[in-house]
mmCIF file of C-alpha atoms in Angstrom:
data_model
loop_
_atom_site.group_PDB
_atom_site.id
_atom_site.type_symbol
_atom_site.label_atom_id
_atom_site.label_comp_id
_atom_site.label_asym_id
_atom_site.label_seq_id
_atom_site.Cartn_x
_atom_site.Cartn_y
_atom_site.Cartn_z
ATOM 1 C CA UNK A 519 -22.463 -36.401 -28.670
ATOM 2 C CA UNK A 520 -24.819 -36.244 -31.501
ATOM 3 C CA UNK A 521 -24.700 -32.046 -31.646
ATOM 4 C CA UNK A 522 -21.282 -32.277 -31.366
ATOM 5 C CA UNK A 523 -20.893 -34.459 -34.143
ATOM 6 C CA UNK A 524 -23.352 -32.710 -36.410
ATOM 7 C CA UNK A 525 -21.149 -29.587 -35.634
ATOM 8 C CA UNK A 526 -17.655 -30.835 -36.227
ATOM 9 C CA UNK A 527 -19.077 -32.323 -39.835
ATOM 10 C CA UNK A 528 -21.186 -29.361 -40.746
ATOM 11 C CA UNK A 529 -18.826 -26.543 -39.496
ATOM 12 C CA UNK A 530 -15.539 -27.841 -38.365
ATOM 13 C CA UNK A 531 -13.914 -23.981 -39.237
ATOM 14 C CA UNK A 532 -16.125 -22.091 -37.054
ATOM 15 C CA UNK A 533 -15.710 -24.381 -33.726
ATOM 16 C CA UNK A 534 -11.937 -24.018 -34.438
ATOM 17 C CA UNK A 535 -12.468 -20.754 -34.297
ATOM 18 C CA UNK A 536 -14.563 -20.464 -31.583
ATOM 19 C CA UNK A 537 -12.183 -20.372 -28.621
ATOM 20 C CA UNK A 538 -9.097 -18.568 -29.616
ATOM 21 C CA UNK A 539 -11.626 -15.940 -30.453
ATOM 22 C CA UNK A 540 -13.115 -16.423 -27.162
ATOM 23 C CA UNK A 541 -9.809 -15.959 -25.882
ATOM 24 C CA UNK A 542 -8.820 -12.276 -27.754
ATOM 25 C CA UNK A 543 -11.755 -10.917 -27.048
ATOM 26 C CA UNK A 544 -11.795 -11.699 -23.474
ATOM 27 C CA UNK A 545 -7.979 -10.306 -22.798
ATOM 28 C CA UNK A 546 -8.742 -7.376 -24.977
ATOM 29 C CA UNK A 547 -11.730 -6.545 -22.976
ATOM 30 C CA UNK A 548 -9.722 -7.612 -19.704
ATOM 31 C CA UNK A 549 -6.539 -5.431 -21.218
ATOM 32 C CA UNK A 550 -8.522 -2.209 -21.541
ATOM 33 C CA UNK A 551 -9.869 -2.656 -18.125
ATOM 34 C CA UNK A 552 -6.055 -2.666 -16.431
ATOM 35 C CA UNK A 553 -6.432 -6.727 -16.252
ATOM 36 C CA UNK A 554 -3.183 -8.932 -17.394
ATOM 37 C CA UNK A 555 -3.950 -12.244 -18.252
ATOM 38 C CA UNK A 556 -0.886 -14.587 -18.977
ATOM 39 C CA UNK A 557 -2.627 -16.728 -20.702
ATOM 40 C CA UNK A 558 -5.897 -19.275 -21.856
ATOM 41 C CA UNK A 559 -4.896 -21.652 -19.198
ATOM 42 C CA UNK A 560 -5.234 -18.611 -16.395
ATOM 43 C CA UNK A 561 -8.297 -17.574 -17.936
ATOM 44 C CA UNK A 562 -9.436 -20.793 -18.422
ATOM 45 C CA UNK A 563 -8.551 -21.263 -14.153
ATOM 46 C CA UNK A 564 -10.415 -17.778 -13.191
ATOM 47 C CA UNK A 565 -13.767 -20.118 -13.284
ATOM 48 C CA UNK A 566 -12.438 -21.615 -9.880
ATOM 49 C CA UNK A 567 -11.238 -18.801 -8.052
ATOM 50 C CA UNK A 568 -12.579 -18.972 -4.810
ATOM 51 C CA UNK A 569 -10.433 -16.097 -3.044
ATOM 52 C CA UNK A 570 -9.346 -12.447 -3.991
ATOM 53 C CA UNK A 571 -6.471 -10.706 -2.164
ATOM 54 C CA UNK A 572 -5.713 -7.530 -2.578
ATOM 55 C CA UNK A 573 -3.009 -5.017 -2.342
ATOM 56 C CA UNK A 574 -3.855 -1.767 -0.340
ATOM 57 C CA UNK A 575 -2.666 1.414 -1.811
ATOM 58 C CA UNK A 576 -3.041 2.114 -5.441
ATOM 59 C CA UNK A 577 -5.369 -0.866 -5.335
ATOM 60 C CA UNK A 578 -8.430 -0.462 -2.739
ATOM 61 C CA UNK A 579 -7.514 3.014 -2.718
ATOM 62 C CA UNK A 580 -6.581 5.949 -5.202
ATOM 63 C CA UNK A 581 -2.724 5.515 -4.336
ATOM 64 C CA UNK A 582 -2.428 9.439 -4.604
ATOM 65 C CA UNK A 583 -1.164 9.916 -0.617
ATOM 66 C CA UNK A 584 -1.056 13.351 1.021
ATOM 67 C CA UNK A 585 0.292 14.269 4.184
ATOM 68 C CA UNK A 586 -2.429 14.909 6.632
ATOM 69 C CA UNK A 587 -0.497 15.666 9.829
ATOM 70 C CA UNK A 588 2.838 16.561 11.529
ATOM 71 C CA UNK A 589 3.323 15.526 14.809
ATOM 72 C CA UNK A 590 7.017 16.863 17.092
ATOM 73 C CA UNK A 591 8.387 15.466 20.487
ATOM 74 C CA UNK A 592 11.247 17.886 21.529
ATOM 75 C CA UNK A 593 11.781 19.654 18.351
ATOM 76 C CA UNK A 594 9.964 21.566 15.707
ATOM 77 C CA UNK A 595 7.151 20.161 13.064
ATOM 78 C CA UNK A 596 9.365 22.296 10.504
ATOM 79 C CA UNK A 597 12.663 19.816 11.638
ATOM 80 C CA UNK A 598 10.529 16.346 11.700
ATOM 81 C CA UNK A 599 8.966 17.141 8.205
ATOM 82 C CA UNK A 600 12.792 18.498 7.213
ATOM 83 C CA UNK A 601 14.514 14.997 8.639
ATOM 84 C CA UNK A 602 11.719 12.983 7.193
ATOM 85 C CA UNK A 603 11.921 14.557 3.181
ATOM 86 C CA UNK A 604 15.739 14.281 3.566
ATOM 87 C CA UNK A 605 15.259 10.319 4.235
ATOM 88 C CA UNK A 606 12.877 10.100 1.676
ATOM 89 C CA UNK A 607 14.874 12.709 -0.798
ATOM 90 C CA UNK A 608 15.532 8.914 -3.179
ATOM 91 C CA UNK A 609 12.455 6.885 -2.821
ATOM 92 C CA UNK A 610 9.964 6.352 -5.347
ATOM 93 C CA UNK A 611 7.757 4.761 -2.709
ATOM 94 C CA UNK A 612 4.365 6.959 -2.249
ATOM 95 C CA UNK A 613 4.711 7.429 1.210
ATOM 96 C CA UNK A 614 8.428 8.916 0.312
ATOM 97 C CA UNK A 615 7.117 11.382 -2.212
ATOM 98 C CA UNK A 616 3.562 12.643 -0.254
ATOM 99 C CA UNK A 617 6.313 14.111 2.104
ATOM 100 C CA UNK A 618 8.746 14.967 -0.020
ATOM 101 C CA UNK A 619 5.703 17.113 -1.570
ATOM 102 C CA UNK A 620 4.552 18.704 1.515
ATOM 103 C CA UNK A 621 7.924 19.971 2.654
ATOM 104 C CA UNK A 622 8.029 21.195 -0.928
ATOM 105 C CA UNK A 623 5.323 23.241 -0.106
ATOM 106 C CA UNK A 624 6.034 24.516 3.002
ATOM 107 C CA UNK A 625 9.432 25.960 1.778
ATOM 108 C CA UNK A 626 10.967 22.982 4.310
ATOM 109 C CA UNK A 627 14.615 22.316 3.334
ATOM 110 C CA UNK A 628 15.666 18.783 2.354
ATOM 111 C CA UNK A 629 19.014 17.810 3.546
ATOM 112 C CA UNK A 630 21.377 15.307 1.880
ATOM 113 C CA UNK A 631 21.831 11.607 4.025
ATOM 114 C CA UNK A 632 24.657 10.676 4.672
ATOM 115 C CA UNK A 633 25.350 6.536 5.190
ATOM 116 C CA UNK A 634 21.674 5.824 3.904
ATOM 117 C CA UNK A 635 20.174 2.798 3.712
ATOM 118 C CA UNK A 636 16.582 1.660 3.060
ATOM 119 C CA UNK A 637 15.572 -1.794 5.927
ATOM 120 C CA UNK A 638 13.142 -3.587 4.045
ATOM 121 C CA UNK A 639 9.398 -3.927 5.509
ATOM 122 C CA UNK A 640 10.699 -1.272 8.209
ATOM 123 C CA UNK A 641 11.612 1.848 6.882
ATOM 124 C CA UNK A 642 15.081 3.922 6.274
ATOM 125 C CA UNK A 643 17.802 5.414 8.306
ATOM 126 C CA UNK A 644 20.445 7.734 7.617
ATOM 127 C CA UNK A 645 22.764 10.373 9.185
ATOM 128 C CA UNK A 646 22.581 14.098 9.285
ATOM 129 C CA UNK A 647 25.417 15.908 10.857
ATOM 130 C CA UNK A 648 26.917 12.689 12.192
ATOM 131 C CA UNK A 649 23.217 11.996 14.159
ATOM 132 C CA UNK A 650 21.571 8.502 12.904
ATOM 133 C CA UNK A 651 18.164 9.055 12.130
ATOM 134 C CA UNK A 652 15.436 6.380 11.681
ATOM 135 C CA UNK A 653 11.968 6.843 9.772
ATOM 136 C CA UNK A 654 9.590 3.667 9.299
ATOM 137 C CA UNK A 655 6.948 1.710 10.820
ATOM 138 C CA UNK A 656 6.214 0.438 14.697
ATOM 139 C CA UNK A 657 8.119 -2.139 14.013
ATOM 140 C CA UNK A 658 11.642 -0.291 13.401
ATOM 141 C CA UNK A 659 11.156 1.527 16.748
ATOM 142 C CA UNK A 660 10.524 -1.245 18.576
ATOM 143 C CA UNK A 661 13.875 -2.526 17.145
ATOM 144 C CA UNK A 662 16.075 0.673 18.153
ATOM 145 C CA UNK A 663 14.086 1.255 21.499
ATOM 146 C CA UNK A 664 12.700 3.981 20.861
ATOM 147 C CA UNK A 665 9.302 5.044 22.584
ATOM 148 C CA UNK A 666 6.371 6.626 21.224
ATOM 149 C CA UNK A 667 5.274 7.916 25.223
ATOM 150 C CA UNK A 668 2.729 10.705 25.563
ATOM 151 C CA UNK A 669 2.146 10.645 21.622
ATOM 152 C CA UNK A 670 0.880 7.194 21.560
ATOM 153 C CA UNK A 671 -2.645 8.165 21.564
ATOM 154 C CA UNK A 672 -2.712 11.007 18.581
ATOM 155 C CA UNK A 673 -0.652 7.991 16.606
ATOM 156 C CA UNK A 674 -3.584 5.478 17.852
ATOM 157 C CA UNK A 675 -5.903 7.950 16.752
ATOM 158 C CA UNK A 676 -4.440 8.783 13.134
ATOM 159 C CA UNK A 677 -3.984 4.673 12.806
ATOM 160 C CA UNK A 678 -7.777 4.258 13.908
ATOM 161 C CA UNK A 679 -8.782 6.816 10.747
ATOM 162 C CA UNK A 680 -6.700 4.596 8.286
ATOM 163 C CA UNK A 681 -3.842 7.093 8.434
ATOM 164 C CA UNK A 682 -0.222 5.807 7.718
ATOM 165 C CA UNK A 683 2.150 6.872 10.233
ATOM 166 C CA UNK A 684 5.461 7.046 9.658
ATOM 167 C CA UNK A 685 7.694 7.653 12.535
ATOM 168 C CA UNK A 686 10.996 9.685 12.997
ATOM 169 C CA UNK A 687 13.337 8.749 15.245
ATOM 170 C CA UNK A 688 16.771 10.480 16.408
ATOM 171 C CA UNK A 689 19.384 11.599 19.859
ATOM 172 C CA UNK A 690 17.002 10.969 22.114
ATOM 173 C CA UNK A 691 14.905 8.779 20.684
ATOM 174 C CA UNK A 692 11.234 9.191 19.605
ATOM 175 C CA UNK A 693 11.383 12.757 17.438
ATOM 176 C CA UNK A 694 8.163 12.854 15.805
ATOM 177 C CA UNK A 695 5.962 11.463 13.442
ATOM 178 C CA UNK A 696 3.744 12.092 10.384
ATOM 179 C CA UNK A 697 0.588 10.967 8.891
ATOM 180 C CA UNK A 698 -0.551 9.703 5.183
ATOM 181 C CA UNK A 699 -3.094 10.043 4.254
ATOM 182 C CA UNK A 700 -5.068 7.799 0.760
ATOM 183 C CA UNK A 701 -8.848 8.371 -0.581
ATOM 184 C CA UNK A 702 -10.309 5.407 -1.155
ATOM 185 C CA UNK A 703 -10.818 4.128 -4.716
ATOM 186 C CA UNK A 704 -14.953 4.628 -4.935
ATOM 187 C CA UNK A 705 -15.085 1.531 -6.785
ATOM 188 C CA UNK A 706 -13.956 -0.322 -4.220
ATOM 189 C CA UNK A 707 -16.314 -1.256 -1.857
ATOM 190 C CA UNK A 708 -18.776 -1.943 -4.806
ATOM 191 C CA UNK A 709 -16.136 -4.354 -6.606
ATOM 192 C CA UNK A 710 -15.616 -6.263 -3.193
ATOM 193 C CA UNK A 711 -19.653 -6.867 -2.706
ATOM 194 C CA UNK A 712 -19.855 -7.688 -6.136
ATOM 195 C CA UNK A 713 -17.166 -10.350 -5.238
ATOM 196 C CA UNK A 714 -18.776 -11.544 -2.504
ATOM 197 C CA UNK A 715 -22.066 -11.630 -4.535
ATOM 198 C CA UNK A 716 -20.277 -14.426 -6.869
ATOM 199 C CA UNK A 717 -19.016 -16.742 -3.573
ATOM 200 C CA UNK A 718 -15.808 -15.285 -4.123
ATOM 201 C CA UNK A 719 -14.066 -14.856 -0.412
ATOM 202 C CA UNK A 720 -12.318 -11.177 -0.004
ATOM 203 C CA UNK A 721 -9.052 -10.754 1.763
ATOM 204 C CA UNK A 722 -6.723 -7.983 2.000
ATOM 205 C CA UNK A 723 -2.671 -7.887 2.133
ATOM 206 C CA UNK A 724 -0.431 -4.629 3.213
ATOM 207 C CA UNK A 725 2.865 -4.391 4.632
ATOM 208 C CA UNK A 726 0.714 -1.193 7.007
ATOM 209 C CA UNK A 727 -0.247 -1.793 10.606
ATOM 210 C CA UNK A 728 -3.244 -3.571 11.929
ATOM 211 C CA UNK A 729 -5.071 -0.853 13.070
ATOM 212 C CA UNK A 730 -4.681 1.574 9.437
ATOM 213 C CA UNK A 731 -5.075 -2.094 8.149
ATOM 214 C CA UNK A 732 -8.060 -2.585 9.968
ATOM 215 C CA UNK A 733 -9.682 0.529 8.981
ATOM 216 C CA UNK A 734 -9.288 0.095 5.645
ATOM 217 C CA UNK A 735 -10.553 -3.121 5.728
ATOM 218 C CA UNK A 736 -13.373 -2.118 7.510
ATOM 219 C CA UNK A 737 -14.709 0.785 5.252
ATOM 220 C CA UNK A 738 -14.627 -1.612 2.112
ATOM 221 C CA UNK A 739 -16.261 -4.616 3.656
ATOM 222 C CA UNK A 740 -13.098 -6.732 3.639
ATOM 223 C CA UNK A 741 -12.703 -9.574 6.359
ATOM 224 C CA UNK A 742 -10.279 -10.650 7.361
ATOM 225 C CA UNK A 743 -7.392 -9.175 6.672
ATOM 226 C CA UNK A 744 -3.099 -9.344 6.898
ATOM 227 C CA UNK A 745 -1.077 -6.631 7.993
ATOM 228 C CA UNK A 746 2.743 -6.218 8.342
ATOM 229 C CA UNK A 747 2.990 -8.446 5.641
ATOM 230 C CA UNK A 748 6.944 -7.951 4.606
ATOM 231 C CA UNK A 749 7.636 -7.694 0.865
ATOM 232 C CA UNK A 750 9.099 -10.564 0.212
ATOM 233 C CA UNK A 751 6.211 -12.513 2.445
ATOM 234 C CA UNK A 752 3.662 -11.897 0.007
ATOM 235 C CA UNK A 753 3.644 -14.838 -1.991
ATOM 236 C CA UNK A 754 3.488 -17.287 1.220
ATOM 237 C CA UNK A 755 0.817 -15.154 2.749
ATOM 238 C CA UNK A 756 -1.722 -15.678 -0.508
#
């Protein structure tokens, strides 16, 4: 109390000064570093933190997705990359535009939806020459009833690597499917032990399935973490 006193008499300008200067420079520094701060009170609050979730692509890793295989059930690769670009002709989603690069360059044509609609957490669907065809997660074939059969091991094995599969469906059923996939960030794995090192529990959150979810997990040092997490389940997940 004494210090304090002596300080507020002998210097009252620079201890008002003192924390909204704290303040700038810390969200400047944060700012340049990709880091939004809303305000004192949240930096104020990052003292506590006790647990860091994070997103998986474009977060634990580079977000730049390529497509790593293409996998046919009673058609051609060429016509399950071709169904898949024309379902993701409009998405912004990187999944959507990985494939809408690769049957760029394989000279694959990309054919117009008709009656499109995007099924949130699931994937798309859309009709080509009055055929519905689906494109999306496990989850979205388990809903139409359509059945992965004899490829269920090359999909378990692409899942297993940290691959996102995406998986066509058509007439018939199961049609094919194709795999994503995303280099990890290398700062990763070094940001998450440095976490650790501070007490700081490390979780992770993705809307992917457990086993690409897993993976990922896995390779960065991340337990435990959330899969199939719908979009707008986010929020009550953290």
């Amino acid at each position: 109390s004494a210090a304090i006193s002596v300080l507020i008499i002998a210097c009252p300008c620079a201890l008002g000064l003192a924390t909204p200067t704290g303040v700038m420079v810390a969200t400047g520094m944060a700012a340049r570093r990709g880091i939004l701060i809303r305000n004192a009170a949240s930096l104020q609050a990052a003292e506590t933190i006790a647990l860091a979730v994070f997103d998986k692509t474009g977060t634990l890793t580079r977000g730049k997705m390529e497509v790593t295989g293409v996998l046919s059930a009673g058609t051609s690769e060429r016509e399950v990359l071709s169904r898949a670009a024309g379902l993701e002709r409009f998405s912004e989603h990187p999944l959507g535009r990985a494939i809408l690069r690769k049957a760029e360059a394989e000279g694959v044509p990309v054919p117009v939806p008709e009656n499109f609609s995007a099924l949130p957490g699931r994937g798309v669907r859309g009709d080509f020459g009055g055929t519905t065809h689906y494109l999306g997660n496990r989850r979205l074939l388990a809903e139409i009833g359509a059945d992965p059969g004899a490829a269920e091991a090359r999909l378990r094995a692409w899942e297993e690597e940290g691959r996102t599969v995406l998986l066509l469906a058509g007439p018939g059923g199961f049609r094919g499917a194709i795999a994503v996939g995303d280099d990890p960030k290398p700062s990763a794995r070094r940001a998450v032990r440095e976490l650790k090192g501070m007490g700081i529990e490390v979780a992770m959150l993705t809307g992917d399935n457990p086993r690409t979810a897993g993976a990922v997990a896995a390779a960065r040092g991340i337990e435990p973490d959330r899969a199939e997490v719908l979009p707008g389940a986010t929020a009550a997940a953290v």
